[in-house]
Amino acid sequence: MILWLYSWLMWLAQPFLRRKLLRRSVQEPGYGQCIEERFGRYAQPVPAYDGPTVWLHAVSLGETRAAAVLITALREQLPHMRLLLTHGTATGRAEGLKLLQAGDLQAWQPWDTPGAVQRFLNHFKPELGILMETEVWPNLAHGCQRLGVPLVLVNARLSNKSLRQAQRLAWLARPAFAALAGVWAQTPQDAQRLQSLGAKVKGVVGNLKFDAAPNAAQLALGQQWRAQLPKPVVMFASSREGEELALLQILGRVPSHAANVQWLIVPRHPQRFDDVAALIESHGFAVQRRNTWGQGGPPAVADEKQVIWLGDSLGEMALYYGLADVALLGGSFAPLGGQNLIEAAACGCPVVMGPHTFNFLEAAEQAELAGAALRVADLAEAVAVAGALCFDRPRSEVVRQAAKRFAQSHQGAAQRLAEVLVSEWSQRDLPK
């Protein structure tokens, strides 16, 4: 009865989803592509294929990049598999396109109604389903269970906040987690929280994102640009709405914080690039956007105004981390849970983070213990600490090397996870 009520509400929400996608497509055209796939309707039949179809769902850009290392490891274990890659965001789908080989398939995640899920599974007929990190949907889990498609959750994480939310909806969440064929968690703490929701946790293998190597060419180019600059660079990495405003207000109150270093703001969401540019200008700063630089790097500016750089490009975080002397961790200075600091660590970029890191709690705590990241009470303190660290070369180098060691010491999850998945698969007598 509860699942029926949930399904009915999801069915009623479909017109609102269509309108939302059309609105988003104005700024991000990818959201306007193949909309009917969201509802389990496909324009082309699936070509015949002599091998198993492995379906992997990575909802957004971060999950897709983490999935890349797992896909590589799975291809080594199952060289004849066909990959079906699904996503929920336009940036995730664009990134996923880079991972496809001949014969592979890509589609949108089906909206979580029984009809859309049934059509999706009947159309693609996957022999194994892999969900990344947090993407557990009730009808999707029950549909796979009903049709005998083993559906697993990997690189799984669950914060205390998300656990409390799931417990409030236990009548819906617990059956969904129990319907999964298996769960492999990032940390023992994640495993405990997932088990409390009825998930079949089969192991803890670490975080796939440690295995994702930064783009070496981008990193080298950013470091090359940094070496030519007269001032150190402080980056606000993956900033969220409200955080840029708070930063600009701090810089306005303490002009020396703006004058002594070069600030670079890289918003988390690309649809906000123009809004952040306007916000910077409204506070009396000039804006210089990455998309105007070309391959020569940021040009010198003759304007007397203090210039703030805006990272308005996608897929260049390694370049930005290479360019930065220090990075502030977006999402951690407001109660938003923080963003992932693993890529910054892999690039050897010191991180200053605020008090709100519950989305990546274990990684943030481990980085702090390893000396790879510094914890502060608020954004004002972060600005001061980052500025001081830029000019303390011995200390910044210690943090930089600690960050690299921290990232390297946690690698290997992709290989471990691919091995256990294939082992589970072989026990089901499915084709390799």
Short mmCIF file of C-alpha atoms in Angstrom, two decimals:
data_model
loop_
_atom_site.label_atom_id
_atom_site.label_comp_id
_atom_site.label_asym_id
_atom_site.label_seq_id
_atom_site.Cartn_x
_atom_site.Cartn_y
_atom_site.Cartn_z
CA MET A 1 0.00 0.00 0.00
CA ILE A 2 2.82 2.41 0.91
CA LEU A 3 4.70 1.66 -2.31
CA TRP A 4 1.48 2.12 -4.27
CA LEU A 5 0.94 5.57 -2.72
CA TYR A 6 4.56 6.55 -3.44
CA SER A 7 4.22 5.32 -7.04
CA TRP A 8 1.00 7.27 -7.50
CA LEU A 9 2.69 10.48 -6.28
CA MET A 10 5.66 9.89 -8.60
CA TRP A 11 3.24 9.34 -11.50
CA LEU A 12 1.45 12.61 -10.70
CA ALA A 13 4.82 14.43 -10.63
CA GLN A 14 5.70 13.55 -14.23
CA PRO A 15 4.29 16.76 -15.81
CA PHE A 16 6.26 18.83 -13.31
CA LEU A 17 9.42 16.90 -14.19
CA ARG A 18 8.88 17.64 -17.89
CA ARG A 19 8.51 21.36 -17.20
CA LYS A 20 11.58 21.35 -14.97
CA LEU A 21 13.66 19.65 -17.67
CA LEU A 22 12.53 22.15 -20.29
CA ARG A 23 13.43 25.06 -18.00
CA ARG A 24 16.85 23.58 -17.23
CA SER A 25 17.49 22.99 -20.93
CA VAL A 26 17.50 26.75 -21.56
CA GLN A 27 20.80 27.05 -19.69
CA GLU A 28 21.99 23.44 -20.12
CA PRO A 29 20.77 22.06 -23.47
CA GLY A 30 21.62 18.51 -22.42
CA TYR A 31 18.49 18.41 -20.28
CA GLY A 32 16.36 18.79 -23.40
CA GLN A 33 17.81 15.70 -25.09
CA CYS A 34 15.95 12.39 -25.21
CA ILE A 35 13.38 13.44 -22.59
CA GLU A 36 11.18 10.42 -23.32
CA GLU A 37 13.97 8.16 -22.04
CA ARG A 38 13.22 9.52 -18.58
CA PHE A 39 9.85 7.75 -18.83
CA GLY A 40 11.11 4.47 -20.25
CA ARG A 41 10.34 5.18 -23.90
CA TYR A 42 13.14 4.65 -26.42
CA ALA A 43 13.39 5.60 -30.07
CA GLN A 44 15.65 2.73 -31.14
CA PRO A 45 15.71 -1.01 -30.36
CA VAL A 46 18.71 -2.42 -28.54
CA PRO A 47 21.08 -4.15 -30.99
CA ALA A 48 21.81 -7.81 -30.41
CA TYR A 49 25.04 -8.44 -28.54
CA ASP A 50 27.06 -11.57 -27.84
CA GLY A 51 27.91 -10.93 -24.20
CA PRO A 52 26.46 -9.80 -20.87
CA THR A 53 24.98 -6.33 -20.42
CA VAL A 54 26.25 -4.64 -17.25
CA TRP A 55 24.19 -1.62 -16.28
CA LEU A 56 25.90 1.09 -14.21
CA HIS A 57 24.05 4.14 -12.92
CA ALA A 58 26.08 7.25 -12.09
CA VAL A 59 23.71 10.12 -11.49
CA SER A 60 26.00 13.15 -11.88
CA LEU A 61 29.45 14.31 -12.91
CA GLY A 62 31.27 13.27 -9.73
CA GLU A 63 29.78 9.79 -9.66
CA THR A 64 30.51 9.33 -13.37
CA ARG A 65 34.17 10.19 -12.89
CA ALA A 66 34.37 7.75 -9.98
CA ALA A 67 32.62 5.13 -12.10
CA ALA A 68 35.27 5.47 -14.82
CA VAL A 69 37.90 3.64 -12.78
CA LEU A 70 35.44 0.88 -11.87
CA ILE A 71 34.42 0.48 -15.52
CA THR A 72 38.07 0.06 -16.52
CA ALA A 73 38.55 -2.61 -13.84
CA LEU A 74 35.34 -4.40 -14.84
CA ARG A 75 36.38 -4.49 -18.49
CA GLU A 76 39.57 -6.25 -17.43
CA GLN A 77 37.56 -8.85 -15.51
CA LEU A 78 34.73 -9.12 -18.10
CA PRO A 79 36.28 -8.22 -21.47
CA HIS A 80 33.16 -9.20 -23.42
CA MET A 81 30.66 -7.17 -21.43
CA ARG A 82 28.45 -4.48 -22.92
CA LEU A 83 28.15 -1.39 -20.73
CA LEU A 84 24.81 0.35 -20.23
CA LEU A 85 25.48 3.70 -18.60
CA THR A 86 22.65 5.79 -17.12
CA HIS A 87 22.65 9.27 -15.57
CA GLY A 88 20.39 11.87 -14.02
CA THR A 89 22.24 15.10 -14.90
CA ALA A 90 23.40 16.63 -18.17
CA THR A 91 27.01 16.99 -16.97
CA GLY A 92 27.05 13.34 -15.90
CA ARG A 93 25.75 12.20 -19.28
CA ALA A 94 28.28 14.33 -21.18
CA GLU A 95 31.12 12.90 -19.09
CA GLY A 96 29.77 9.37 -19.48
CA LEU A 97 29.89 9.65 -23.25
CA LYS A 98 33.70 9.62 -22.98
CA LEU A 99 33.58 6.19 -21.32
CA LEU A 100 31.65 4.35 -24.03
CA GLN A 101 33.19 1.82 -26.38
CA ALA A 102 31.77 0.20 -29.50
CA GLY A 103 28.52 -1.59 -28.65
CA ASP A 104 27.97 0.25 -25.35
CA LEU A 105 24.70 2.00 -24.54
CA GLN A 106 23.76 5.20 -22.73
CA ALA A 107 20.40 6.48 -21.47
CA TRP A 108 18.74 8.58 -18.81
CA GLN A 109 17.83 7.00 -15.49
CA PRO A 110 14.13 6.04 -15.63
CA TRP A 111 11.77 8.12 -13.49
CA ASP A 112 10.83 6.03 -10.47
CA THR A 113 7.37 4.87 -11.50
CA PRO A 114 6.56 1.16 -11.96
CA GLY A 115 5.80 1.70 -15.65
CA ALA A 116 9.00 3.56 -16.51
CA VAL A 117 11.15 1.09 -14.56
CA GLN A 118 9.44 -1.90 -16.19
CA ARG A 119 9.90 -0.46 -19.69
CA PHE A 120 13.56 0.33 -18.96
CA LEU A 121 14.32 -3.20 -17.75
CA ASN A 122 12.37 -4.87 -20.55
CA HIS A 123 14.11 -2.72 -23.16
CA PHE A 124 17.73 -3.13 -22.07
CA LYS A 125 17.54 -6.50 -20.25
CA PRO A 126 20.62 -5.95 -18.03
CA GLU A 127 22.11 -8.99 -16.33
CA LEU A 128 23.66 -6.95 -13.52
CA GLY A 129 22.77 -3.49 -12.18
CA ILE A 130 25.29 -1.31 -10.33
CA LEU A 131 24.23 1.86 -8.51
CA MET A 132 26.85 4.39 -7.45
CA GLU A 133 27.04 5.82 -3.92
CA THR A 134 23.52 6.86 -2.84
CA GLU A 135 21.12 6.24 -5.72
CA VAL A 136 18.55 3.87 -4.23
CA TRP A 137 15.01 4.32 -5.61
CA PRO A 138 12.13 2.19 -4.31
CA ASN A 139 10.48 1.19 -7.60
CA LEU A 140 13.83 0.64 -9.29
CA ALA A 141 14.97 -1.67 -6.49
CA HIS A 142 11.69 -3.57 -6.37
CA GLY A 143 11.46 -3.82 -10.16
CA CYS A 144 14.90 -5.41 -10.38
CA GLN A 145 14.10 -7.79 -7.54
CA ARG A 146 10.84 -8.82 -9.21
CA LEU A 147 12.53 -9.55 -12.55
CA GLY A 148 15.54 -11.28 -11.00
CA VAL A 149 18.09 -8.62 -12.02
CA PRO A 150 20.76 -8.46 -9.28
CA LEU A 151 21.03 -4.80 -8.29
CA VAL A 152 23.94 -3.70 -6.10
CA LEU A 153 25.01 -0.44 -4.50
CA VAL A 154 28.75 0.26 -4.66
CA ASN A 155 31.01 2.99 -3.32
CA ALA A 156 28.09 3.36 -0.95
CA ARG A 157 27.96 6.18 1.54
CA LEU A 158 25.29 7.38 3.96
CA SER A 159 25.75 10.36 6.24
CA ASN A 160 24.13 10.63 9.65
CA LYS A 161 21.83 13.31 8.25
CA SER A 162 20.74 11.06 5.37
CA LEU A 163 20.25 8.18 7.80
CA ARG A 164 17.92 10.28 9.93
CA GLN A 165 15.95 11.28 6.83
CA ALA A 166 15.70 7.65 5.72
CA GLN A 167 14.56 6.58 9.18
CA ARG A 168 11.74 9.11 9.03
CA LEU A 169 10.66 7.37 5.80
CA ALA A 170 11.55 3.89 7.02
CA TRP A 171 8.32 2.42 5.64
CA LEU A 172 9.64 3.25 2.17
CA ALA A 173 13.44 3.24 2.61
CA ARG A 174 13.91 -0.06 4.44
CA PRO A 175 12.17 -2.25 1.81
CA ALA A 176 14.14 -0.48 -0.95
CA PHE A 177 17.52 -1.11 0.72
CA ALA A 178 16.50 -4.68 1.59
CA ALA A 179 15.66 -5.33 -2.08
CA LEU A 180 19.28 -4.74 -3.13
CA ALA A 181 21.29 -7.87 -3.86
CA GLY A 182 24.34 -6.46 -2.08
CA VAL A 183 26.05 -3.31 -0.86
CA TRP A 184 29.76 -2.43 -0.73
CA ALA A 185 30.46 0.59 1.47
CA GLN A 186 33.21 3.19 1.47
CA THR A 187 33.87 3.04 5.22
CA PRO A 188 32.91 0.92 8.25
CA GLN A 189 30.78 3.81 9.49
CA ASP A 190 28.85 3.90 6.20
CA ALA A 191 28.43 0.13 6.44
CA GLN A 192 26.90 0.37 9.92
CA ARG A 193 24.44 3.07 8.87
CA LEU A 194 23.42 1.13 5.74
CA GLN A 195 22.95 -2.09 7.73
CA SER A 196 20.64 -0.26 10.12
CA LEU A 197 18.33 0.34 7.13
CA GLY A 198 18.25 -3.35 6.27
CA ALA A 199 20.87 -3.30 3.50
CA LYS A 200 22.84 -6.50 2.81
CA VAL A 201 26.31 -5.02 3.33
CA LYS A 202 28.85 -7.48 1.95
CA GLY A 203 32.04 -5.52 2.46
CA VAL A 204 33.98 -2.28 2.84
CA VAL A 205 36.32 -1.63 -0.07
CA GLY A 206 37.17 2.07 0.21
CA ASN A 207 36.35 5.04 -1.99
CA LEU A 208 36.62 4.76 -5.78
CA LYS A 209 37.34 8.46 -6.08
CA PHE A 210 40.85 7.91 -4.72
CA ASP A 211 41.57 5.81 -7.82
CA ALA A 212 40.56 8.53 -10.27
CA ALA A 213 43.86 10.10 -11.35
CA PRO A 214 43.71 13.83 -12.12
CA ASN A 215 44.19 14.90 -15.73
CA ALA A 216 47.98 15.15 -15.93
CA ALA A 217 48.04 17.59 -18.85
CA GLN A 218 45.59 19.94 -17.12
CA LEU A 219 47.48 19.75 -13.84
CA ALA A 220 50.79 20.54 -15.52
CA LEU A 221 49.27 23.47 -17.45
CA GLY A 222 47.78 24.96 -14.30
CA GLN A 223 51.11 24.64 -12.49
CA GLN A 224 52.86 26.27 -15.44
CA TRP A 225 50.49 29.23 -15.32
CA ARG A 226 50.88 29.56 -11.56
CA ALA A 227 54.66 29.75 -11.84
CA GLN A 228 54.33 32.84 -14.05
CA LEU A 229 51.98 34.78 -11.76
CA PRO A 230 53.04 37.67 -9.51
CA LYS A 231 50.63 36.70 -6.70
CA PRO A 232 49.56 33.39 -5.15
CA VAL A 233 46.13 32.03 -6.07
CA VAL A 234 43.38 31.06 -3.62
CA MET A 235 40.55 29.06 -5.14
CA PHE A 236 36.99 28.70 -3.84
CA ALA A 237 36.38 25.18 -5.17
CA SER A 238 32.84 24.04 -6.03
CA SER A 239 31.27 26.99 -4.24
CA ARG A 240 27.55 26.88 -3.55
CA GLU A 241 24.86 29.53 -3.64
CA GLY A 242 25.29 31.97 -0.76
CA GLU A 243 28.95 31.15 -0.24
CA GLU A 244 30.19 33.45 -3.02
CA LEU A 245 28.20 36.33 -1.54
CA ALA A 246 29.70 35.68 1.90
CA LEU A 247 33.21 35.63 0.41
CA LEU A 248 32.71 38.90 -1.49
CA GLN A 249 31.41 40.59 1.65
CA ILE A 250 34.52 39.47 3.56
CA LEU A 251 36.81 40.72 0.81
CA GLY A 252 34.96 44.04 0.80
CA ARG A 253 35.39 44.47 4.57
CA VAL A 254 39.08 43.48 4.56
CA PRO A 255 40.58 44.81 1.30
CA SER A 256 44.01 43.37 2.06
CA HIS A 257 42.57 39.84 1.74
CA ALA A 258 41.59 40.68 -1.84
CA ALA A 259 44.72 42.62 -2.72
CA ASN A 260 47.38 40.20 -1.47
CA VAL A 261 46.24 37.14 -3.40
CA GLN A 262 44.48 36.36 -6.66
CA TRP A 263 41.01 34.92 -6.01
CA LEU A 264 39.52 32.23 -8.23
CA ILE A 265 35.89 31.17 -7.79
CA VAL A 266 34.74 27.91 -9.38
CA PRO A 267 30.98 27.45 -8.78
CA ARG A 268 29.67 23.95 -8.26
CA HIS A 269 26.79 24.29 -10.74
CA PRO A 270 27.41 25.56 -14.30
CA GLN A 271 23.97 27.13 -14.61
CA ARG A 272 25.12 29.68 -11.99
CA PHE A 273 28.18 30.93 -13.87
CA ASP A 274 26.50 34.08 -15.20
CA ASP A 275 24.82 34.83 -11.86
CA VAL A 276 28.12 34.57 -10.01
CA ALA A 277 29.82 36.83 -12.57
CA ALA A 278 27.11 39.46 -12.03
CA LEU A 279 27.41 39.06 -8.26
CA ILE A 280 31.17 39.70 -8.39
CA GLU A 281 30.70 42.86 -10.44
CA SER A 282 27.93 44.11 -8.15
CA HIS A 283 30.44 44.11 -5.28
CA GLY A 284 32.87 46.37 -7.13
CA PHE A 285 35.27 43.73 -8.49
CA ALA A 286 36.17 43.10 -12.10
CA VAL A 287 35.58 39.59 -13.49
CA GLN A 288 37.89 37.64 -15.72
CA ARG A 289 36.34 34.39 -16.98
CA ARG A 290 38.28 31.23 -17.79
CA ASN A 291 36.50 30.89 -21.13
CA THR A 292 38.25 34.07 -22.32
CA TRP A 293 41.77 32.86 -21.51
CA GLY A 294 42.43 30.31 -24.22
CA GLN A 295 45.55 28.18 -23.78
CA GLY A 296 47.78 31.11 -22.86
CA GLY A 297 46.49 31.42 -19.34
CA PRO A 298 45.02 34.45 -17.56
CA PRO A 299 46.12 37.68 -19.27
CA ALA A 300 47.49 40.67 -17.39
CA VAL A 301 44.86 43.28 -16.53
CA ALA A 302 45.47 47.02 -16.66
CA ASP A 303 42.20 47.90 -14.89
CA GLU A 304 42.68 49.42 -11.44
CA LYS A 305 39.86 47.33 -10.05
CA GLN A 306 40.69 44.18 -8.14
CA VAL A 307 40.08 41.26 -10.49
CA ILE A 308 38.46 38.00 -9.46
CA TRP A 309 38.77 35.03 -11.77
CA LEU A 310 35.71 32.93 -12.52
CA GLY A 311 36.21 29.27 -13.41
CA ASP A 312 33.33 28.97 -15.88
CA SER A 313 34.39 25.77 -17.65
CA LEU A 314 33.51 22.12 -17.15
CA GLY A 315 35.92 19.24 -16.72
CA GLU A 316 38.94 21.37 -15.77
CA MET A 317 39.16 20.95 -12.01
CA ALA A 318 42.69 19.52 -12.29
CA LEU A 319 43.76 22.66 -14.12
CA TYR A 320 42.23 24.86 -11.42
CA TYR A 321 43.83 22.86 -8.61
CA GLY A 322 47.18 23.07 -10.40
CA LEU A 323 46.75 26.84 -10.67
CA ALA A 324 45.83 27.28 -7.00
CA ASP A 325 48.16 27.55 -4.02
CA VAL A 326 45.28 26.81 -1.63
CA ALA A 327 41.64 25.79 -2.10
CA LEU A 328 38.63 26.54 0.09
CA LEU A 329 36.21 23.62 0.12
CA GLY A 330 32.82 24.65 -1.24
CA GLY A 331 29.67 23.58 0.56
CA SER A 332 31.49 23.36 3.89
CA PHE A 333 30.90 26.93 5.08
CA ALA A 334 27.11 26.63 5.06
CA PRO A 335 25.16 23.59 6.30
CA LEU A 336 25.34 21.91 2.90
CA GLY A 337 27.61 18.97 3.73
CA GLY A 338 30.69 19.97 1.77
CA GLN A 339 32.11 18.77 -1.52
CA ASN A 340 34.64 16.03 -2.13
CA LEU A 341 38.23 17.01 -1.37
CA ILE A 342 39.85 13.89 -2.86
CA GLU A 343 40.65 15.43 -6.25
CA ALA A 344 42.27 18.43 -4.58
CA ALA A 345 44.43 16.08 -2.50
CA ALA A 346 45.42 14.04 -5.55
CA CYS A 347 46.53 17.27 -7.23
CA GLY A 348 48.60 18.21 -4.19
CA CYS A 349 46.49 21.28 -3.43
CA PRO A 350 46.15 22.18 0.27
CA VAL A 351 42.52 22.45 1.38
CA VAL A 352 40.91 24.70 3.97
CA MET A 353 37.45 23.46 4.96
CA GLY A 354 34.65 24.72 7.14
CA PRO A 355 32.63 22.92 9.81
CA HIS A 356 30.02 21.34 7.50
CA THR A 357 31.47 18.22 5.85
CA PHE A 358 28.85 15.61 6.75
CA ASN A 359 28.40 14.45 3.13
CA PHE A 360 32.04 13.27 3.07
CA LEU A 361 32.65 13.05 6.80
CA GLU A 362 35.17 10.20 6.92
CA ALA A 363 37.26 11.50 3.99
CA ALA A 364 37.33 14.99 5.52
CA GLU A 365 38.29 13.68 8.95
CA GLN A 366 40.99 11.42 7.51
CA ALA A 367 42.41 14.28 5.45
CA GLU A 368 42.52 16.50 8.52
CA LEU A 369 44.28 13.81 10.58
CA ALA A 370 46.78 13.26 7.76
CA GLY A 371 47.60 16.97 7.62
CA ALA A 372 46.23 17.21 4.06
CA ALA A 373 43.45 19.64 5.00
CA LEU A 374 42.94 22.36 7.60
CA ARG A 375 39.67 22.80 9.51
CA VAL A 376 38.37 26.26 10.44
CA ALA A 377 35.25 27.56 12.17
CA ASP A 378 33.88 29.79 9.41
CA LEU A 379 34.57 31.43 6.07
CA ALA A 380 36.20 34.54 7.54
CA GLU A 381 38.77 32.38 9.29
CA ALA A 382 39.23 30.32 6.12
CA VAL A 383 40.08 33.44 4.10
CA ALA A 384 42.66 34.50 6.68
CA VAL A 385 44.19 31.03 7.04
CA ALA A 386 44.39 30.49 3.28
CA GLY A 387 46.05 33.86 2.77
CA ALA A 388 48.61 33.17 5.48
CA LEU A 389 49.33 29.69 4.12
CA CYS A 390 50.10 31.12 0.68
CA PHE A 391 52.98 33.11 2.11
CA ASP A 392 54.27 30.39 4.43
CA ARG A 393 56.07 28.31 1.83
CA PRO A 394 57.58 25.70 4.18
CA ARG A 395 54.21 25.00 5.80
CA SER A 396 52.29 24.97 2.53
CA GLU A 397 54.78 22.48 1.08
CA VAL A 398 54.29 20.21 4.11
CA VAL A 399 50.51 20.27 3.56
CA ARG A 400 50.95 19.76 -0.19
CA GLN A 401 53.06 16.63 0.30
CA ALA A 402 50.68 15.34 2.99
CA ALA A 403 47.80 15.74 0.54
CA LYS A 404 49.56 13.65 -2.10
CA ARG A 405 50.42 10.92 0.41
CA PHE A 406 46.86 10.90 1.73
CA ALA A 407 45.41 10.43 -1.77
CA GLN A 408 47.89 7.71 -2.73
CA SER A 409 47.45 5.72 0.49
CA HIS A 410 43.74 5.13 -0.15
CA GLN A 411 43.95 3.81 -3.71
CA GLY A 412 42.96 0.32 -4.86
CA ALA A 413 39.18 0.31 -4.30
CA ALA A 414 38.34 -0.14 -8.00
CA GLN A 415 40.29 -3.37 -8.38
CA ARG A 416 38.97 -4.78 -5.11
CA LEU A 417 35.40 -3.93 -6.03
CA ALA A 418 35.62 -5.35 -9.56
CA GLU A 419 36.96 -8.61 -8.17
CA VAL A 420 34.19 -9.04 -5.60
CA LEU A 421 31.47 -8.14 -8.11
CA VAL A 422 32.71 -10.67 -10.63
CA SER A 423 33.02 -13.25 -7.86
CA GLU A 424 29.41 -12.64 -6.86
CA TRP A 425 28.38 -12.77 -10.49
CA SER A 426 30.11 -16.09 -11.11
CA GLN A 427 28.19 -17.63 -8.19
CA ARG A 428 24.98 -16.83 -10.04
CA ASP A 429 26.16 -18.78 -13.12
CA LEU A 430 25.82 -15.76 -15.36
CA PRO A 431 27.95 -15.51 -18.53
CA LYS A 432 31.34 -13.85 -18.32
#
